[in-house]
GROMACS .gro file of C-alpha atoms in nm:
model
  119
    1MET     CA    1   0.647  -1.269   0.504
    2THR     CA    2   0.459  -1.427   0.183
    3ARG     CA    3   0.638  -1.318  -0.180
    4LEU     CA    4   0.378  -1.211  -0.434
    5THR     CA    5   0.415  -1.101  -0.770
    6VAL     CA    6   0.100  -1.009  -0.972
    7TRP     CA    7   0.101  -0.961  -1.366
    8HIS     CA    8  -0.168  -0.740  -1.505
    9ASP     CA    9  -0.296  -0.611  -1.838
   10GLY     CA   10  -0.165  -0.273  -1.848
   11ASP     CA   11  -0.374  -0.198  -2.180
   12CYS     CA   12  -0.701  -0.331  -2.008
   13PRO     CA   13  -0.890  -0.019  -1.826
   14LEU     CA   14  -1.087  -0.294  -1.618
   15CYS     CA   15  -0.751  -0.424  -1.485
   16ARG     CA   16  -0.568  -0.068  -1.457
   17ARG     CA   17  -0.875   0.029  -1.208
   18GLU     CA   18  -0.854  -0.303  -1.030
   19ILE     CA   19  -0.494  -0.284  -0.972
   20ALA     CA   20  -0.503   0.110  -0.851
   21ILE     CA   21  -0.728   0.002  -0.605
   22MET     CA   22  -0.529  -0.297  -0.502
   23ARG     CA   23  -0.180  -0.081  -0.481
   24ARG     CA   24  -0.390   0.145  -0.233
   25LEU     CA   25  -0.509  -0.137  -0.012
   26ASP     CA   26  -0.150  -0.290  -0.023
   27ARG     CA   27   0.017  -0.046   0.211
   28ARG     CA   28   0.270  -0.291   0.347
   29GLY     CA   29   0.397  -0.308  -0.027
   30ALA     CA   30   0.378  -0.684   0.007
   31ILE     CA   31   0.285  -0.718  -0.373
   32GLU     CA   32   0.520  -0.662  -0.693
   33PHE     CA   33   0.272  -0.548  -0.970
   34ILE     CA   34   0.412  -0.629  -1.322
   35ASP     CA   35   0.252  -0.471  -1.611
   36ALA     CA   36   0.260  -0.757  -1.861
   37THR     CA   37   0.216  -0.538  -2.151
   38SER     CA   38   0.564  -0.352  -2.081
   39PRO     CA   39   0.808  -0.456  -2.333
   40ASP     CA   40   1.050  -0.491  -2.037
   41ALA     CA   41   0.822  -0.730  -1.841
   42THR     CA   42   0.970  -1.033  -1.735
   43CYS     CA   43   0.684  -1.307  -1.803
   44PRO     CA   44   0.685  -1.660  -1.644
   45ILE     CA   45   0.498  -1.813  -1.930
   46ASP     CA   46   0.399  -1.694  -2.288
   47ARG     CA   47   0.298  -1.329  -2.282
   48ARG     CA   48  -0.064  -1.399  -2.454
   49ALA     CA   49  -0.129  -1.666  -2.216
   50LEU     CA   50  -0.035  -1.454  -1.920
   51LEU     CA   51  -0.258  -1.189  -2.039
   52ALA     CA   52  -0.564  -1.397  -2.118
   53ARG     CA   53  -0.594  -1.487  -1.760
   54PHE     CA   54  -0.515  -1.340  -1.419
   55HIS     CA   55  -0.157  -1.474  -1.309
   56ALA     CA   56   0.041  -1.417  -0.950
   57ARG     CA   57   0.344  -1.614  -0.813
   58GLU     CA   58   0.290  -1.685  -0.453
   59ASP     CA   59   0.615  -1.824  -0.264
   60GLY     CA   60   0.739  -1.951  -0.590
   61THR     CA   61   0.405  -2.126  -0.732
   62LEU     CA   62   0.235  -1.975  -1.022
   63LEU     CA   63  -0.142  -1.953  -1.009
   64SER     CA   64  -0.373  -1.842  -1.249
   65GLY     CA   65  -0.756  -1.716  -1.206
   66ALA     CA   66  -0.949  -1.738  -0.897
   67ALA     CA   67  -0.644  -1.909  -0.715
   68ALA     CA   68  -0.425  -1.585  -0.811
   69PHE     CA   69  -0.674  -1.380  -0.699
   70ALA     CA   70  -0.707  -1.529  -0.382
   71ALA     CA   71  -0.320  -1.510  -0.325
   72MET     CA   72  -0.341  -1.119  -0.405
   73TRP     CA   73  -0.636  -1.088  -0.131
   74ARG     CA   74  -0.459  -1.300   0.102
   75ALA     CA   75  -0.163  -1.042   0.103
   76ILE     CA   76  -0.378  -0.739   0.182
   77PRO     CA   77  -0.502  -0.724   0.537
   78VAL     CA   78  -0.865  -0.619   0.462
   79LEU     CA   79  -0.901  -0.894   0.212
   80ARG     CA   80  -0.745  -1.139   0.350
   81PRO     CA   81  -1.044  -1.338   0.514
   82LEU     CA   82  -1.183  -1.386   0.159
   83GLY     CA   83  -0.815  -1.477   0.027
   84LYS     CA   84  -0.853  -1.756   0.308
   85LEU     CA   85  -1.165  -1.866   0.244
   86ALA     CA   86  -1.038  -1.945  -0.127
   87ARG     CA   87  -0.813  -2.223   0.048
   88ASN     CA   88  -1.132  -2.443   0.055
   89PRO     CA   89  -1.152  -2.634  -0.241
   90LEU     CA   90  -1.539  -2.580  -0.284
   91ALA     CA   91  -1.498  -2.188  -0.233
   92LEU     CA   92  -1.193  -2.205  -0.459
   93ARG     CA   93  -1.421  -2.384  -0.761
   94LEU     CA   94  -1.703  -2.149  -0.695
   95MET     CA   95  -1.470  -1.866  -0.745
   96GLU     CA   96  -1.308  -2.005  -1.061
   97ARG     CA   97  -1.654  -2.055  -1.212
   98ALA     CA   98  -1.743  -1.693  -1.156
   99TYR     CA   99  -1.378  -1.579  -1.281
  100LEU     CA  100  -1.473  -1.786  -1.602
  101GLY     CA  101  -1.800  -1.614  -1.633
  102PHE     CA  102  -1.636  -1.287  -1.622
  103LEU     CA  103  -1.391  -1.375  -1.882
  104VAL     CA  104  -1.669  -1.430  -2.121
  105VAL     CA  105  -1.797  -1.079  -2.074
  106ARG     CA  106  -1.457  -0.935  -2.028
  107PRO     CA  107  -1.394  -0.818  -2.366
  108ARG     CA  108  -1.729  -0.611  -2.399
  109LEU     CA  109  -1.667  -0.463  -2.082
  110GLN     CA  110  -1.337  -0.334  -2.187
  111ARG     CA  111  -1.513  -0.196  -2.498
  112LEU     CA  112  -1.751  -0.007  -2.291
  113LEU     CA  113  -1.464   0.138  -2.092
  114GLY     CA  114  -1.244   0.238  -2.440
  115GLY     CA  115  -0.991  -0.029  -2.386
  116ARG     CA  116  -0.885  -0.285  -2.647
  117ASP     CA  117  -1.032  -0.625  -2.706
  118ALA     CA  118  -0.903  -0.912  -2.459
  119VAL     CA  119  -0.655  -1.121  -2.591
   0.00000   0.00000   0.00000
């Protein structure tokens, strides 16, 4: 089984909601979710950099952005087809462009949901 660790922003209302959904879908417990805002969280890179983008470690490889989402999706059976699609370089590039667009609006969405500004 693939070992997967996902770091998330526990102070972000969007992230909290998404991670709650992913936890429910991860019935096999294949993903270790780490709140990077926790003072005792072990972060593989600078905490601010970790919170600025979505990160995951799949079988020892640190992934960021759309690649990290795809790794998480591959670990959840119902989302696995989407995660496998991202193994295609063109599909992954398109997903990364969409993710970069999301990062532009993320601070506004956080404010609307009552969270703090993105780092």
